[in-house]
PDB file of C-alpha atoms in Angstrom:
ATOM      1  CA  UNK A 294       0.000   0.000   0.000  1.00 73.00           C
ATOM      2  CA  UNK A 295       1.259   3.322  -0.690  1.00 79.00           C
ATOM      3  CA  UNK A 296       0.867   6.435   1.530  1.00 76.00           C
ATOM      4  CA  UNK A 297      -0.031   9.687   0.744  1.00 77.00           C
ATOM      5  CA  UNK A 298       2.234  12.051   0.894  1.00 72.00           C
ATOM      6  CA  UNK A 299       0.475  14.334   3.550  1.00 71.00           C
ATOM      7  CA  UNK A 300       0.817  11.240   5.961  1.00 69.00           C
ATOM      8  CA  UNK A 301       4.804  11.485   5.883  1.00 64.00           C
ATOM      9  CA  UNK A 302       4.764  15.404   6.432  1.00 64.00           C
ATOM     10  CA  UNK A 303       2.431  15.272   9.199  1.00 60.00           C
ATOM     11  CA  UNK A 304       4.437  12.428  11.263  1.00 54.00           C
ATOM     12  CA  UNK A 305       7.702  14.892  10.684  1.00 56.00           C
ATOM     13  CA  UNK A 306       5.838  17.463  12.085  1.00 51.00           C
ATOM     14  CA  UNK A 307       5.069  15.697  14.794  1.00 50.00           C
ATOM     15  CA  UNK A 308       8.233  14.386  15.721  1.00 52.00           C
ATOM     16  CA  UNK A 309       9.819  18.015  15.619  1.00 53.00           C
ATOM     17  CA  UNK A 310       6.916  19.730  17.927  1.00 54.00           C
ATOM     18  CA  UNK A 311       6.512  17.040  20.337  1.00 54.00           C
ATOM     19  CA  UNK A 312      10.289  15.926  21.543  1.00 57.00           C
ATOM     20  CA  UNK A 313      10.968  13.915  24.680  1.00 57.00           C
ATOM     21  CA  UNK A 314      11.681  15.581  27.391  1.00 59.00           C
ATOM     22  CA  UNK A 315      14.351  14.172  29.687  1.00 63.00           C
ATOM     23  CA  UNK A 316      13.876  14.326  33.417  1.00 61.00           C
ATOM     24  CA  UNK A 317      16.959  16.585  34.110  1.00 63.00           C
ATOM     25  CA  UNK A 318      15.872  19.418  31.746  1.00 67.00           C
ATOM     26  CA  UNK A 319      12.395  19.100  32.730  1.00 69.00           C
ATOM     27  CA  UNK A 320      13.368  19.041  36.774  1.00 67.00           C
ATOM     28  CA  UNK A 321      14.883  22.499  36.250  1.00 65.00           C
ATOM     29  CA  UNK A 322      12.229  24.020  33.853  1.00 69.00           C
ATOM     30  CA  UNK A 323       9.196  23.127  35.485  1.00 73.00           C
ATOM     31  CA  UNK A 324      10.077  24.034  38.868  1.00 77.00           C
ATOM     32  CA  UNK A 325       7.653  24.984  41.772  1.00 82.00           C
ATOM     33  CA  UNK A 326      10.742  25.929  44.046  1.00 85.00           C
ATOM     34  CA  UNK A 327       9.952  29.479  45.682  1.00 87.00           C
ATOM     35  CA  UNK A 328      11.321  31.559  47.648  1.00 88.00           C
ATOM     36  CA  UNK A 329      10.868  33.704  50.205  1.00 89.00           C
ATOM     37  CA  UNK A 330      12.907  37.410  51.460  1.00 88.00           C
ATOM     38  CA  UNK A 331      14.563  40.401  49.746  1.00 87.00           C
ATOM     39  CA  UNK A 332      16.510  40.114  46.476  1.00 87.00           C
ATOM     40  CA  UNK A 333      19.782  41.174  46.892  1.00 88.00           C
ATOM     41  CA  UNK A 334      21.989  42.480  43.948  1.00 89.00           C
ATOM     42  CA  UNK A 335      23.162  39.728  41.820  1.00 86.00           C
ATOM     43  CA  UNK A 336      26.390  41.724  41.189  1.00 91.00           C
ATOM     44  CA  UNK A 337      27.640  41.658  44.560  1.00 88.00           C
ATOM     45  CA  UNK A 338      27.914  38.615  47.027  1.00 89.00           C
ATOM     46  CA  UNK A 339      27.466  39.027  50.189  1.00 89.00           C
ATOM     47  CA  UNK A 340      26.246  36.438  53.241  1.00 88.00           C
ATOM     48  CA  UNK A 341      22.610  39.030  53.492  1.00 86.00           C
ATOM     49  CA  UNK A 342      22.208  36.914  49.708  1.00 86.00           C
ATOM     50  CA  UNK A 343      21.802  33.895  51.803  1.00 87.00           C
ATOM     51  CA  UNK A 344      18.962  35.361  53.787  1.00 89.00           C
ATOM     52  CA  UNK A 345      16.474  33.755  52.176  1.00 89.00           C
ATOM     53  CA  UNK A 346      13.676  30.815  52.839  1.00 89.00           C
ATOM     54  CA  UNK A 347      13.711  28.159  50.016  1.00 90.00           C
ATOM     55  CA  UNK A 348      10.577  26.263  49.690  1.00 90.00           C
ATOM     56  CA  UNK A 349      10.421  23.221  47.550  1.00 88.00           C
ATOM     57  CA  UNK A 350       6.310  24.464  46.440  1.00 86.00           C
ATOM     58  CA  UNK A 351       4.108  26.621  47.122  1.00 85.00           C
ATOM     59  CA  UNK A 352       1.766  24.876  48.685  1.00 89.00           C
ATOM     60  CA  UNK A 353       2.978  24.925  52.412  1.00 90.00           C
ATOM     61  CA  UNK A 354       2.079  22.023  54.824  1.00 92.00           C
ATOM     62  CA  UNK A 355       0.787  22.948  58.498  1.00 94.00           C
ATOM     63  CA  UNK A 356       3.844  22.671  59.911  1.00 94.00           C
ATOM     64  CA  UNK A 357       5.773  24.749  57.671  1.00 92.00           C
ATOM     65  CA  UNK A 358       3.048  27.849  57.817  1.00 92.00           C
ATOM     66  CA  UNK A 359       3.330  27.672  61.191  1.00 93.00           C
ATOM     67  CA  UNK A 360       7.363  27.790  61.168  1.00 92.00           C
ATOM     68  CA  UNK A 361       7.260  30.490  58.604  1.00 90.00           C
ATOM     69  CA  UNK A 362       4.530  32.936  60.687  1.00 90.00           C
ATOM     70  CA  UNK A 363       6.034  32.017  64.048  1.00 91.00           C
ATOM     71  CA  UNK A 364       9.899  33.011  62.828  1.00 87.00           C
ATOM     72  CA  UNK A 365      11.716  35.670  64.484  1.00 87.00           C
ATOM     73  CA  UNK A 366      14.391  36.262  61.825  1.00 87.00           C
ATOM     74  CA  UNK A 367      15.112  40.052  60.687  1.00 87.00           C
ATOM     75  CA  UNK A 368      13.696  40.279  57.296  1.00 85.00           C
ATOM     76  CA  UNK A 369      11.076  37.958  57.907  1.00 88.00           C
ATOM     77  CA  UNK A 370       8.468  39.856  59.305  1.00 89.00           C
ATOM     78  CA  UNK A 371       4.539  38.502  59.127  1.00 88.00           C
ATOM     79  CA  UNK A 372       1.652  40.602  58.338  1.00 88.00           C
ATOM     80  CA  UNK A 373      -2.162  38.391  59.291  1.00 87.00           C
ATOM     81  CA  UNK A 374      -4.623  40.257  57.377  1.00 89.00           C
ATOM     82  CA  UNK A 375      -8.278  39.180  58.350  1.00 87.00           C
ATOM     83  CA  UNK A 376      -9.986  37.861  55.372  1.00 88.00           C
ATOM     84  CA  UNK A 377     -13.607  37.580  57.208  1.00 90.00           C
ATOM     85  CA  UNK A 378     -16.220  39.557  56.731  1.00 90.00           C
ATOM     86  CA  UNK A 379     -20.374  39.287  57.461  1.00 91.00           C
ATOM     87  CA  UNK A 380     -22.581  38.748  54.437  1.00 91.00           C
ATOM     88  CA  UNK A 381     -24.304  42.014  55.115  1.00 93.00           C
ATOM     89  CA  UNK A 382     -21.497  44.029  54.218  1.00 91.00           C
ATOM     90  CA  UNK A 383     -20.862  42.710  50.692  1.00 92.00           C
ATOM     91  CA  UNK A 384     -17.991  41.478  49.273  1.00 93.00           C
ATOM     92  CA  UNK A 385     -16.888  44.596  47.533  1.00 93.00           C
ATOM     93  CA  UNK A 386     -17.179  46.858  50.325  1.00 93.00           C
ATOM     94  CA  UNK A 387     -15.107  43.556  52.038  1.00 92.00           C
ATOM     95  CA  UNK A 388     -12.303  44.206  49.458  1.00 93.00           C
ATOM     96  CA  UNK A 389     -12.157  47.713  50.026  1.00 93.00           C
ATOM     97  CA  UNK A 390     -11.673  46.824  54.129  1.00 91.00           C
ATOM     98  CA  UNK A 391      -8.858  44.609  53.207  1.00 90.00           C
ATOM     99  CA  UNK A 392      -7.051  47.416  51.119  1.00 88.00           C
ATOM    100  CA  UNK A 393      -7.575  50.183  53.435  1.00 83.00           C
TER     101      UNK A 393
END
Protein backbone atom coordinates (compact mmCIF):
# COMPACT_ATOMS: atom_id res chain seq x y z
CA UNK A 1 0.00 0.00 0.00
CA UNK A 2 1.26 3.32 -0.69
CA UNK A 3 0.87 6.43 1.53
CA UNK A 4 -0.03 9.69 0.74
CA UNK A 5 2.23 12.05 0.89
CA UNK A 6 0.48 14.33 3.55
CA UNK A 7 0.82 11.24 5.96
CA UNK A 8 4.80 11.48 5.88
CA UNK A 9 4.76 15.40 6.43
CA UNK A 10 2.43 15.27 9.20
CA UNK A 11 4.44 12.43 11.26
CA UNK A 12 7.70 14.89 10.68
CA UNK A 13 5.84 17.46 12.09
CA UNK A 14 5.07 15.70 14.79
CA UNK A 15 8.23 14.39 15.72
CA UNK A 16 9.82 18.02 15.62
CA UNK A 17 6.92 19.73 17.93
CA UNK A 18 6.51 17.04 20.34
CA UNK A 19 10.29 15.93 21.54
CA UNK A 20 10.97 13.91 24.68
CA UNK A 21 11.68 15.58 27.39
CA UNK A 22 14.35 14.17 29.69
CA UNK A 23 13.88 14.33 33.42
CA UNK A 24 16.96 16.58 34.11
CA UNK A 25 15.87 19.42 31.75
CA UNK A 26 12.40 19.10 32.73
CA UNK A 27 13.37 19.04 36.77
CA UNK A 28 14.88 22.50 36.25
CA UNK A 29 12.23 24.02 33.85
CA UNK A 30 9.20 23.13 35.49
CA UNK A 31 10.08 24.03 38.87
CA UNK A 32 7.65 24.98 41.77
CA UNK A 33 10.74 25.93 44.05
CA UNK A 34 9.95 29.48 45.68
CA UNK A 35 11.32 31.56 47.65
CA UNK A 36 10.87 33.70 50.21
CA UNK A 37 12.91 37.41 51.46
CA UNK A 38 14.56 40.40 49.75
CA UNK A 39 16.51 40.11 46.48
CA UNK A 40 19.78 41.17 46.89
CA UNK A 41 21.99 42.48 43.95
CA UNK A 42 23.16 39.73 41.82
CA UNK A 43 26.39 41.72 41.19
CA UNK A 44 27.64 41.66 44.56
CA UNK A 45 27.91 38.61 47.03
CA UNK A 46 27.47 39.03 50.19
CA UNK A 47 26.25 36.44 53.24
CA UNK A 48 22.61 39.03 53.49
CA UNK A 49 22.21 36.91 49.71
CA UNK A 50 21.80 33.89 51.80
CA UNK A 51 18.96 35.36 53.79
CA UNK A 52 16.47 33.75 52.18
CA UNK A 53 13.68 30.81 52.84
CA UNK A 54 13.71 28.16 50.02
CA UNK A 55 10.58 26.26 49.69
CA UNK A 56 10.42 23.22 47.55
CA UNK A 57 6.31 24.46 46.44
CA UNK A 58 4.11 26.62 47.12
CA UNK A 59 1.77 24.88 48.69
CA UNK A 60 2.98 24.93 52.41
CA UNK A 61 2.08 22.02 54.82
CA UNK A 62 0.79 22.95 58.50
CA UNK A 63 3.84 22.67 59.91
CA UNK A 64 5.77 24.75 57.67
CA UNK A 65 3.05 27.85 57.82
CA UNK A 66 3.33 27.67 61.19
CA UNK A 67 7.36 27.79 61.17
CA UNK A 68 7.26 30.49 58.60
CA UNK A 69 4.53 32.94 60.69
CA UNK A 70 6.03 32.02 64.05
CA UNK A 71 9.90 33.01 62.83
CA UNK A 72 11.72 35.67 64.48
CA UNK A 73 14.39 36.26 61.83
CA UNK A 74 15.11 40.05 60.69
CA UNK A 75 13.70 40.28 57.30
CA UNK A 76 11.08 37.96 57.91
CA UNK A 77 8.47 39.86 59.30
CA UNK A 78 4.54 38.50 59.13
CA UNK A 79 1.65 40.60 58.34
CA UNK A 80 -2.16 38.39 59.29
CA UNK A 81 -4.62 40.26 57.38
CA UNK A 82 -8.28 39.18 58.35
CA UNK A 83 -9.99 37.86 55.37
CA UNK A 84 -13.61 37.58 57.21
CA UNK A 85 -16.22 39.56 56.73
CA UNK A 86 -20.37 39.29 57.46
CA UNK A 87 -22.58 38.75 54.44
CA UNK A 88 -24.30 42.01 55.11
CA UNK A 89 -21.50 44.03 54.22
CA UNK A 90 -20.86 42.71 50.69
CA UNK A 91 -17.99 41.48 49.27
CA UNK A 92 -16.89 44.60 47.53
CA UNK A 93 -17.18 46.86 50.33
CA UNK A 94 -15.11 43.56 52.04
CA UNK A 95 -12.30 44.21 49.46
CA UNK A 96 -12.16 47.71 50.03
CA UNK A 97 -11.67 46.82 54.13
CA UNK A 98 -8.86 44.61 53.21
CA UNK A 99 -7.05 47.42 51.12
CA UNK A 100 -7.58 50.18 53.43
Amino acid sequence: RVRHVADYFRQKFAQVTNPAIDPLRESIVMSLETCIGAERNVFEETPEHANRIILTTPVLSPAKYLKIANNDRPGFEVARINMSYSPEMGLEQAVRNVCD
